[in-house]
Amino acid sequence: MPLDIVRSACPHDCPSTCALDVERIDARTIGRVRGADNPYTAGVVCAKVGRYAERVHHPDRLTQPLLRVGPRGVGRASFTPIGWDEALDRVADGLKQAADRHGPEAVWPYYYAGTMGLVQRDGINRLRHVMGYSRQLNTICTTLADSGWVAGVGKKLGVDGREMAESDLVVIWGGNPVSTQVNVMTHATRARKERGAKIVVVDVYRTPTVEVADHFLCVRPGTDAALACAVMHVLFREGYADRDYMARYADCPDELERHLETRTPEWASAICGVPVDEILAFARLYGANKRSFIRVGYGFARSRAGASSVHAVACLPTVTGAWQHRGGGALYSNGQLYGIDKTLIEGLDRVNPATRVLDQSRIGPILTGDAEALKGGPPVTALFIQNTNPMMVAPDTTKVRAGFERQDLFTCVHEQFMTETAAMADIVLPATTFLEHDDMYQTGATTFFHVTRAVIEPLAEARPNHWVLGQLARRLGGEHPAFEMTEWAVMDATLKASGYPSAAEIHAGSWTDRAPAFEKAHFLDGFPHKDGKFHFRADWQAIGPDWRCLPPLPDQTTLFEAATPEHPFRMLAPPARSFLNSSFTETPSGRKREGRPTARMHPDDLAALGLADGARVRLGNRRGTVVLHVRPAAGQQAGVIVVEGIWPNAAFEEGRGINTLVGADPGPPQGGAVFHDSAVWVRPA
């Protein structure tokens, strides 16, 4: 018999949002997952999702509500099963007690992108707004990159990722799509095959993407802006700048040119470590190819200098006028393309602007009573968590752990697995996967909007986020129309309010393409600032409160956590190929492929420390220490340490993971986690 193939879309925290063809073996079982014939997905998905049966049918999936009866942090042995009604009653009572004691702001619904579905991810905000609970500033992933991109372009928009296939030069700046966004490589390598395009990677270490590139510029962490400024210096000096284009579409090209006169390749080389001849060669290659496409990654933004670095890189296609050409320009994300009215989903009609907003990346300081992080308000004494695992992924793990260990903190976690955060909870609720509920998704890397139905029935007693929120609202006395509606009804009403076809119509076609016309996508009708110009001069004050430290014109800063004699190494923690944040760390195939937590160090650094390949070392700074193994990696600069992950804390010898070393201070101008910006020391363990 032919397999039953069901169309779906990937929900995970990746801008590709791949269209999927899922083998359905029966009502409760899937087989392989393949890329659908969507023009961007093009039949290709990452290995993680291709083996999704390993995750959805994992024996460790949570199957029933659990009550903690033993110590925190132990895992399943500390829990006993209870029924859904009892579990929900206990959760509602825990939230009520916190609100009665300290006011509703003492309750913090906490979430992020374990699913990117608009209904199942964002519905938690409806409960927050209806009940007056503390609001959340979502900073853990894209805020720094958002700030830099919007400072220049004006909105979170760019050229459709499919146009990379029509480019003569693809520049992948600060990203590793072979491991994290495989579809980028589909279109970039098509340009190479069909047009002879070159692929250039700018990054801080030799990633799998570098291995398939034509050119690699290896920068020191946090110095991307210096390289971008030197490239622009050469573009102006050697006649590659399109002055007519800039006169029409940019705010201050003459001022920029004067500013860059001293930002020579020699100046940049001393800062970023890229040899002068490589800077010159790249600048000339970029200037000579008007169909040049910069795929701006997230990695180099996760630094205290991240926003200004992204802004500097975003200036490049405006200097050359690459935006004018098909296959030219740049893309960070099309996140603001879709215009979805989320009033019903998020309860935006019930927002109280006076309610405090807590920074999710600062959950450690918040839970340990930092007055500034608490915004002068009451302590957080109750957490309701969906779609995230802060014990593993949040910065400054030591403070996060201390916060979760508080005896006066009530915590409920709605999860698919017994994560390290779930192990700290009082109540754990079993959650569905994307294959077991309805939802809808927008795509950052391209222009498609997806509506999906459940492919299989929920495992045992697992329940969707939307259902749980409705049940809690009833017990808490929270009233909003969406709490009484099905997911599908919420989607249908939301799409109608947004001017879209119905959910059924989009689902029947699997997706709808929201691509704007060429002129609009390439900003030939003006950039989305009020003056219609690209802004070389960034108005950081309009973006966030911590703006004074940022350069108005693109420039290198010293905001990052610099190496010192006490902390001579710069450490970053980029994603491993087999994991996605904390997702997939439970799958045997992913764990086997990644091996163990490992610090990549330059061979010269290992030699200077007398360390051999595989040696146990202790990395540390003022935030804590971790123990792991080292291996030599020549494809990075001396003084740089790379620890791919994110591995669970439990995978490290002493139970402390790599985010122990990462600061929770907010990156300017409006916050943002700085996972790739830590100074550390190294000693034999």
XYZ file of C-alpha atoms in Angstrom:
685
model
C 0.000 0.000 0.000
C 1.226 3.529 -0.695
C 2.148 5.559 2.385
C -0.222 8.246 3.596
C 1.722 11.496 3.080
C 0.483 14.481 5.098
C 1.601 18.060 4.539
C 2.846 20.036 7.560
C 5.420 22.709 8.466
C 8.404 22.692 10.792
C 7.673 24.562 14.062
C 11.200 24.860 15.393
C 13.206 27.999 16.097
C 14.667 28.395 12.622
C 13.792 31.031 10.012
C 13.288 28.450 7.228
C 9.945 27.068 8.536
C 10.298 24.195 6.093
C 7.264 22.767 4.343
C 7.113 19.077 5.240
C 5.780 15.828 3.848
C 5.181 13.477 6.778
C 4.711 9.734 6.379
C 1.687 8.744 8.457
C 1.765 5.018 9.185
C -1.376 5.050 11.310
C -3.356 7.461 13.507
C -0.609 7.517 16.143
C 2.585 6.797 14.203
C 4.781 8.612 11.692
C 7.657 7.411 9.569
C 10.135 9.607 7.711
C 9.760 13.375 7.378
C 10.848 14.905 4.077
C 10.976 18.365 2.585
C 7.932 19.257 0.504
C 8.057 20.713 -2.992
C 7.753 24.246 -1.655
C 9.871 26.667 -3.748
C 12.091 27.540 -0.772
C 12.224 24.196 1.048
C 12.816 22.539 -2.339
C 12.511 19.014 -0.943
C 15.338 19.445 1.585
C 15.153 19.394 5.401
C 17.781 19.089 8.089
C 18.641 15.651 9.456
C 17.130 16.568 12.839
C 13.649 16.962 11.379
C 14.096 14.149 8.873
C 14.415 11.802 11.855
C 11.514 13.366 13.744
C 9.961 9.978 14.449
C 12.848 9.476 16.860
C 11.615 12.479 18.834
C 7.834 12.250 18.624
C 7.904 8.535 19.520
C 10.690 8.834 22.092
C 10.091 6.600 25.136
C 10.839 9.524 27.454
C 7.944 11.685 26.212
C 5.775 12.918 29.066
C 2.405 11.165 29.025
C 0.493 12.386 32.088
C 0.468 15.287 34.573
C 2.990 15.001 37.396
C 3.168 16.345 40.949
C 6.561 16.811 42.555
C 6.849 14.913 45.823
C 10.647 14.813 46.136
C 13.607 17.171 45.793
C 13.884 19.643 42.916
C 16.201 18.876 40.031
C 16.183 15.088 40.361
C 13.819 14.242 37.514
C 11.048 11.669 37.256
C 11.937 10.000 40.534
C 10.715 13.132 42.353
C 7.260 13.082 40.733
C 4.065 11.093 41.011
C 1.267 10.990 38.404
C -1.981 12.894 39.005
C -5.059 13.586 36.899
C -5.527 16.619 34.673
C -8.241 18.192 36.833
C -6.137 17.968 39.968
C -3.082 19.276 38.133
C -4.906 22.277 36.681
C -6.565 23.028 40.023
C -3.148 22.990 41.717
C -1.637 25.266 39.063
C -4.511 27.738 39.275
C -4.233 27.726 43.062
C -0.469 28.355 42.904
C -0.942 31.333 40.578
C -3.802 32.707 42.690
C -1.790 32.494 45.904
C 1.113 34.392 44.346
C -1.218 37.100 42.999
C -3.070 37.391 46.314
C 0.160 37.754 48.280
C 2.125 40.209 46.112
C -0.249 41.299 43.347
C -0.686 39.827 39.839
C 2.766 41.004 38.705
C 4.243 38.343 41.013
C 3.124 35.799 38.388
C 5.301 35.564 35.286
C 4.129 33.458 32.332
C 7.425 32.596 30.640
C 7.793 31.246 27.119
C 9.702 31.315 23.902
C 10.129 29.445 20.627
C 9.989 25.729 21.368
C 7.256 26.050 18.796
C 7.022 28.983 16.376
C 3.314 28.406 15.786
C 1.418 31.646 16.315
C -1.429 30.068 18.300
C 0.444 27.533 20.430
C 3.448 29.806 21.081
C 1.861 33.223 21.598
C -1.435 32.318 23.274
C 0.270 32.457 26.676
C 0.301 36.240 26.285
C -3.500 36.247 26.264
C -3.525 34.696 29.748
C -0.873 37.198 30.841
C -2.791 40.226 29.601
C -6.207 39.125 30.837
C -4.906 38.371 34.328
C -2.546 41.361 34.622
C 0.527 39.167 35.078
C 4.034 40.484 34.377
C 4.751 41.000 30.711
C 7.820 39.632 28.904
C 10.489 41.268 26.773
C 11.590 38.601 24.287
C 15.327 39.133 24.008
C 16.963 35.722 24.073
C 17.318 35.226 20.321
C 16.964 38.104 17.858
C 16.685 41.433 19.694
C 20.250 42.557 19.050
C 20.081 41.634 15.377
C 16.637 43.226 15.082
C 17.994 46.465 16.514
C 20.915 46.676 14.112
C 18.902 45.768 11.034
C 16.006 48.102 11.793
C 18.421 50.957 12.529
C 19.499 50.814 8.895
C 16.632 49.362 6.875
C 13.706 50.567 8.981
C 11.792 47.293 9.359
C 12.475 43.591 9.677
C 12.237 43.045 5.918
C 14.641 42.002 3.186
C 15.056 40.272 -0.132
C 13.371 36.869 -0.502
C 15.869 34.114 0.267
C 14.981 32.366 -2.982
C 16.805 35.124 -4.862
C 20.149 33.789 -3.682
C 19.869 31.361 -6.598
C 20.027 34.371 -8.945
C 23.094 35.938 -7.344
C 26.665 36.159 -8.579
C 28.048 36.420 -5.050
C 26.501 35.047 -1.851
C 27.985 36.337 1.403
C 27.017 34.366 4.511
C 27.903 36.673 7.364
C 27.851 35.352 10.925
C 25.863 32.202 10.258
C 26.379 28.482 9.726
C 23.487 27.378 7.495
C 24.943 23.963 6.673
C 24.206 23.148 10.321
C 21.316 25.483 11.122
C 19.510 26.599 7.908
C 20.223 24.028 5.251
C 17.919 25.683 2.698
C 20.259 28.658 2.434
C 22.802 26.301 0.955
C 20.268 24.852 -1.480
C 19.846 28.235 -3.141
C 23.431 29.439 -2.725
C 24.883 26.308 -4.308
C 22.329 26.525 -7.114
C 23.723 29.990 -7.900
C 27.203 28.531 -7.932
C 26.193 25.701 -10.264
C 24.058 27.733 -12.672
C 25.785 31.139 -12.594
C 29.294 30.455 -11.366
C 28.561 32.427 -8.198
C 31.110 32.566 -5.403
C 30.206 31.836 -1.778
C 31.976 33.827 0.936
C 31.645 33.123 4.659
C 32.515 35.598 7.403
C 32.678 33.876 10.771
C 34.859 33.335 13.826
C 35.637 29.652 13.278
C 35.764 27.015 10.564
C 32.193 25.755 10.451
C 30.744 23.138 8.088
C 29.541 26.081 5.975
C 33.116 27.328 5.635
C 34.101 23.903 4.330
C 31.895 24.335 1.250
C 32.636 28.042 0.682
C 34.992 29.582 -1.861
C 36.401 32.147 0.564
C 36.538 32.401 4.349
C 37.243 35.545 6.342
C 37.988 34.550 9.925
C 37.327 37.445 12.295
C 37.850 37.845 16.006
C 34.582 37.747 17.974
C 32.825 41.101 18.142
C 34.879 42.786 15.383
C 32.609 42.362 12.356
C 31.934 46.090 12.214
C 35.637 46.810 11.669
C 35.680 44.471 8.672
C 32.472 45.981 7.255
C 33.832 49.515 7.638
C 37.078 48.618 5.875
C 35.147 47.025 3.013
C 33.084 50.206 2.633
C 36.280 52.267 2.747
C 37.592 50.320 -0.253
C 34.255 50.558 -2.071
C 34.360 54.358 -1.828
C 38.086 54.677 -2.505
C 38.204 52.420 -5.558
C 35.029 53.512 -7.314
C 32.681 50.657 -6.476
C 30.239 52.895 -4.571
C 27.035 53.754 -6.450
C 26.784 57.458 -5.661
C 23.674 58.030 -7.759
C 21.832 55.269 -5.912
C 22.929 56.576 -2.521
C 21.926 60.144 -3.389
C 18.389 58.877 -3.908
C 18.080 56.141 -1.291
C 20.480 56.899 1.603
C 20.438 59.545 4.308
C 24.044 60.791 4.488
C 26.424 59.114 2.007
C 28.890 62.023 1.950
C 29.136 62.050 5.731
C 29.652 58.286 5.709
C 32.443 58.533 3.143
C 34.281 61.156 5.210
C 33.804 59.077 8.354
C 35.295 55.995 6.689
C 38.427 57.724 5.366
C 40.466 56.448 8.313
C 38.804 52.991 8.438
C 41.368 51.427 6.162
C 42.029 47.713 5.664
C 45.165 48.149 7.752
C 43.108 49.665 10.588
C 40.560 46.853 10.402
C 43.130 44.088 10.158
C 44.691 45.139 13.450
C 41.266 44.840 15.091
C 39.579 41.860 13.435
C 42.657 39.799 12.555
C 41.804 39.330 8.870
C 44.889 39.972 6.703
C 44.871 43.191 4.672
C 45.087 41.384 1.337
C 42.024 39.281 2.203
C 40.035 42.381 3.133
C 40.998 44.033 -0.146
C 40.162 40.950 -2.196
C 36.761 40.570 -0.575
C 35.909 44.267 -0.951
C 36.794 44.163 -4.651
C 34.873 40.947 -5.202
C 31.841 42.430 -3.485
C 32.104 45.732 -5.321
C 32.498 44.100 -8.730
C 29.378 41.929 -8.368
C 26.222 44.000 -8.220
C 24.149 40.853 -7.875
C 25.630 40.292 -4.431
C 23.410 38.833 -1.711
C 24.339 39.090 1.981
C 22.614 36.490 4.157
C 22.901 38.108 7.563
C 23.155 35.504 10.323
C 22.236 35.656 13.980
C 25.577 34.548 15.385
C 27.607 37.736 15.210
C 24.707 39.702 16.744
C 24.863 37.774 20.028
C 27.451 40.116 21.455
C 27.353 43.369 23.358
C 28.531 44.897 20.079
C 25.911 42.932 18.136
C 23.474 45.684 17.176
C 26.163 48.030 15.855
C 27.843 45.146 14.007
C 24.631 44.172 12.206
C 23.988 47.802 11.282
C 27.468 48.112 9.777
C 27.016 44.973 7.653
C 23.540 46.092 6.557
C 25.099 49.255 5.080
C 27.097 47.358 2.440
C 24.421 46.782 -0.248
C 23.350 50.412 0.015
C 26.891 51.600 -0.722
C 27.104 49.469 -3.884
C 23.441 49.809 -4.849
C 23.061 46.023 -4.837
C 19.431 46.403 -3.721
C 18.557 47.470 -7.277
C 19.341 44.098 -8.819
C 17.560 40.769 -8.802
C 19.667 38.441 -6.659
C 21.170 41.492 -4.965
C 20.704 43.135 -1.589
C 20.499 41.404 1.767
C 18.240 39.431 4.065
C 18.188 39.173 7.805
C 14.502 38.268 8.248
C 11.100 38.934 6.735
C 9.464 38.782 10.150
C 7.490 42.007 9.629
C 6.151 41.031 6.224
C 2.985 39.236 7.225
C 0.808 41.764 9.007
C -0.990 39.219 11.173
C -3.462 40.838 13.581
C -2.673 38.937 16.782
C -5.270 40.673 18.955
C -7.315 37.499 19.411
C -4.327 35.193 19.848
C -2.498 37.356 22.381
C -5.367 39.274 23.979
C -3.860 42.560 22.833
C -7.171 44.253 23.582
C -6.511 43.572 27.269
C -2.944 44.900 27.603
C -2.339 47.246 30.521
C 0.658 49.414 29.542
C 1.372 50.061 33.213
C 2.155 46.387 33.870
C 5.883 45.848 34.173
C 7.871 44.146 31.402
C 10.511 41.627 32.487
C 13.477 40.699 30.293
C 13.419 36.947 29.622
C 17.212 36.796 29.236
C 17.549 38.138 32.776
C 15.527 35.388 34.416
C 18.490 34.616 36.687
C 18.754 38.109 38.164
C 14.941 38.355 38.263
C 14.463 35.149 40.232
C 17.302 36.039 42.611
C 15.742 39.383 43.502
C 17.740 41.933 41.490
C 15.777 45.162 41.999
C 16.703 46.633 38.609
C 15.781 43.424 36.784
C 12.459 43.360 38.692
C 11.765 46.938 37.527
C 11.082 48.002 41.094
C 8.133 45.630 41.372
C 7.342 42.639 43.571
C 9.338 39.401 43.541
C 8.313 36.755 41.039
C 6.811 33.968 43.147
C 5.019 31.962 40.445
C 6.109 30.842 36.979
C 4.011 29.208 34.276
C 6.359 28.008 31.517
C 5.675 26.832 27.966
C 7.972 26.266 24.952
C 11.299 26.916 26.623
C 13.904 25.447 28.971
C 15.591 28.331 30.823
C 17.543 26.088 33.190
C 19.540 25.070 30.145
C 19.317 27.928 27.633
C 19.226 31.136 29.695
C 22.408 33.094 30.488
C 24.109 32.951 33.894
C 23.017 29.433 34.811
C 24.195 29.754 38.405
C 21.692 32.502 39.124
C 18.970 30.743 37.151
C 19.438 27.605 39.221
C 19.480 29.570 42.479
C 16.232 31.239 41.467
C 14.466 27.981 40.661
C 15.636 26.499 43.952
C 13.786 29.139 45.989
C 11.342 27.513 48.357
C 8.806 30.320 47.924
C 8.649 29.918 44.117
C 5.755 27.978 42.590
C 6.535 26.638 39.109
C 4.458 24.822 36.505
C 6.114 23.600 33.302
C 4.122 22.389 30.291
C 6.582 20.256 28.320
C 7.149 17.293 26.008
C 10.088 15.887 28.014
C 11.386 16.018 31.574
C 13.763 18.874 30.830
C 16.058 20.375 33.423
C 13.492 23.150 33.898
C 10.638 20.658 34.264
C 12.676 18.837 36.910
C 12.594 22.035 39.015
C 8.796 22.402 38.775
C 6.049 21.704 41.259
C 3.654 20.585 38.521
C 4.633 19.216 35.098
C 2.022 18.966 32.332
C 2.527 16.793 29.215
C 2.544 18.756 25.941
C 1.826 17.823 22.350
C 4.335 18.153 19.518
C 3.539 20.096 16.346
C 2.379 16.869 14.696
C -0.366 16.533 17.316
C -2.113 19.928 17.138
C -3.272 22.606 14.679
C -1.325 25.831 14.154
C -0.046 28.396 11.650
C 3.423 29.690 10.897
C 5.175 32.579 9.188
C 8.612 32.295 7.608
C 11.570 34.600 8.230
C 13.874 33.301 5.510
C 11.369 33.672 2.708
C 7.737 34.762 2.211
C 5.496 31.742 2.859
C 2.701 31.465 5.422
C 1.605 27.964 6.481
C -1.549 26.556 8.064
C -1.300 23.006 9.420
C -3.559 20.339 10.882
C -2.558 17.686 13.390
C -0.988 14.727 11.590
C -1.432 12.163 14.376
C -3.380 11.931 17.617
C -1.794 13.276 20.828
C 0.365 10.849 22.777
C -1.513 9.493 25.819
C -2.657 12.483 27.930
C -0.543 15.151 26.206
C -2.511 18.356 25.567
C -1.851 21.419 23.358
C -0.837 24.766 24.823
C -4.074 26.388 23.644
C -6.232 23.889 25.527
C -4.240 24.239 28.742
C -4.482 28.034 28.638
C -8.247 27.862 28.247
C -8.585 25.456 31.160
C -6.464 27.653 33.420
C -8.371 30.790 32.420
C -11.644 29.191 33.503
C -10.225 28.311 36.898
C -8.687 31.760 37.326
C -11.772 33.677 36.226
C -10.046 35.061 33.126
C -12.463 35.938 30.355
C -11.637 36.366 26.671
C -13.387 35.014 23.563
C -10.323 33.047 22.428
C -10.311 30.940 25.594
C -13.619 29.440 24.458
C -12.583 28.851 20.841
C -10.740 25.974 19.192
C -7.317 26.563 17.687
C -8.833 26.372 14.229
C -11.500 28.949 15.056
C -8.856 31.315 16.470
C -6.775 30.869 13.326
C -9.731 31.441 11.031
C -10.834 34.606 12.831
C -7.269 35.916 12.980
C -6.721 35.338 9.275
C -9.984 37.088 8.415
C -9.014 40.093 10.556
C -5.647 40.159 8.769
C -7.094 40.124 5.253
C -5.951 36.567 4.476
C -7.825 33.658 2.908
C -9.514 31.299 5.373
C -7.549 28.689 7.308
C -9.182 25.970 5.209
C -8.182 27.666 1.954
C -4.563 28.097 2.978
C -4.407 24.584 4.366
C -5.808 23.169 1.146
C -2.944 24.803 -0.731
C -0.455 23.970 2.044
C 0.819 27.559 2.152
C 0.279 31.025 0.734
C 3.096 33.109 -0.731
C 3.099 36.687 0.593
C 5.983 37.877 -1.571
C 5.724 41.569 -2.447
C 6.533 42.925 -5.892
C 10.210 43.216 -6.843
C 10.237 47.004 -6.409
C 8.880 46.807 -2.880
C 11.000 43.835 -1.815
C 14.128 45.666 -2.978
C 13.030 48.989 -1.474
C 12.952 50.722 -4.853
C 9.819 52.512 -3.637
C 11.795 53.639 -0.582
C 13.075 52.117 2.629
C 10.589 51.793 5.500
C 11.864 54.815 7.435
C 9.700 57.946 7.456
C 12.070 59.651 5.011
C 12.170 56.595 2.700
C 15.958 56.375 3.056
C 18.383 53.759 4.295
C 19.965 55.178 7.447
C 23.746 55.136 7.598
C 23.268 57.352 10.652
C 21.457 55.143 13.147
C 18.875 56.655 15.477
C 19.613 54.284 18.330
C 17.611 56.381 20.770
C 14.446 55.557 18.833
C 15.162 51.837 19.219
C 16.050 51.424 22.873
C 16.940 53.158 26.127
C 20.592 52.088 26.291
C 21.682 53.957 23.162
C 24.407 56.353 24.214
C 27.216 53.802 23.951
C 26.485 52.989 20.280
C 28.170 54.752 17.339
C 25.800 56.839 15.192
C 27.677 55.957 11.997
C 28.926 52.403 11.357
C 32.050 51.826 13.403
C 33.875 49.336 15.574
C 33.165 49.568 19.300
C 34.795 48.143 22.404
C 31.489 47.114 23.994
C 32.262 43.398 23.978
C 33.731 41.539 26.953
C 37.404 41.941 26.093
C 40.163 39.514 26.933
C 42.338 40.531 29.887
C 45.399 39.023 31.569
C 43.005 37.393 34.068
C 40.607 36.186 31.339
C 42.786 35.884 28.220
C 40.350 33.955 25.992
C 37.170 35.018 24.169
C 34.539 32.262 24.266
C 31.408 31.754 22.202
C 28.727 29.048 22.363
C 27.205 28.530 18.885
C 24.687 25.793 18.024
C 25.756 22.252 17.258
C 24.497 20.648 14.060
C 22.405 17.994 15.808
C 20.726 20.205 18.425
C 18.405 23.196 18.232
C 18.641 25.156 21.469
C 17.678 22.443 23.958
C 15.502 20.528 21.482
C 16.845 17.262 20.048
C 19.356 16.868 22.885
C 17.175 13.944 23.968
C 17.529 12.048 20.671
C 20.105 9.207 20.661
C 21.262 9.940 17.104
C 21.978 13.583 17.910
C 23.839 12.781 21.114
C 25.891 10.125 19.331
C 26.860 12.466 16.510
C 27.919 15.314 18.808
C 29.858 13.106 21.218
C 30.447 15.206 24.331
C 30.818 18.866 25.345
C 34.076 20.044 23.770
C 36.073 23.267 23.692
C 37.741 23.985 20.341
C 41.009 25.832 20.805
C 43.744 26.965 18.462
C 46.711 24.534 18.424
C 49.073 27.322 19.501
C 46.950 27.985 22.581
C 46.918 24.300 23.486
C 50.669 24.119 23.073
C 51.202 27.190 25.243
C 49.100 25.621 27.991
C 50.682 22.186 27.597
C 47.338 20.587 26.720
C 46.853 17.588 24.472
C 43.872 16.709 22.287
C 41.112 15.352 24.568
C 42.539 16.838 27.762
C 40.128 17.787 30.525
C 40.096 21.516 31.216
C 38.271 23.943 33.438
C 36.936 27.140 31.855
C 36.023 29.928 34.223
C 35.265 33.557 34.918
C 33.597 35.543 37.681
C 30.259 33.807 36.952
C 31.454 30.239 37.553
C 33.422 27.365 36.059
C 32.741 24.349 33.848
C 34.736 21.206 33.074
C 34.940 19.755 29.571
C 37.418 18.369 27.046
C 39.478 20.226 24.432
C 40.393 19.538 20.849
C 42.628 21.477 18.458
C 40.931 23.631 15.803
C 43.165 25.529 13.422
C 40.297 27.312 11.658
C 39.969 30.077 14.226
C 42.194 32.751 15.639
C 44.386 32.226 18.668
C 42.724 33.342 21.857
C 39.280 32.141 20.758
C 37.382 29.223 22.304
C 34.322 27.678 20.641
C 31.962 25.386 22.579
C 29.157 24.118 20.357
C 25.892 23.087 22.008
C 23.633 23.605 23.767
C 24.402 20.523 25.821
C 22.306 19.836 28.932
C 23.959 20.829 32.182
C 23.855 17.159 33.134
C 26.161 16.325 30.204
C 28.984 18.216 31.938
C 31.026 16.523 34.642
C 29.928 18.802 37.459
C 26.408 19.434 36.222
C 27.145 22.994 35.127
C 26.671 23.824 31.443
C 28.318 26.388 29.210
C 25.804 29.171 29.927
C 27.281 29.289 33.412
C 29.960 31.499 31.842
C 27.606 33.781 29.874
C 26.517 37.105 31.334
C 22.862 38.081 31.716
C 23.509 41.797 31.261
C 21.412 43.229 28.403
C 23.093 44.112 25.129
C 22.407 47.670 23.934
C 20.227 49.396 22.913
C 17.141 47.377 23.998
C 18.471 44.168 25.504
C 19.537 40.863 24.043
C 21.407 37.779 25.193
C 25.175 37.798 24.563
C 25.925 34.095 24.162
C 28.997 34.700 21.969
C 30.680 37.299 24.144
C 32.389 35.871 27.233
C 35.948 36.307 28.467
C 37.321 33.231 30.268
C 40.423 31.609 31.628
C 41.511 27.996 30.934
C 43.265 25.622 33.326
C 43.904 21.891 33.357
C 41.131 20.133 35.266
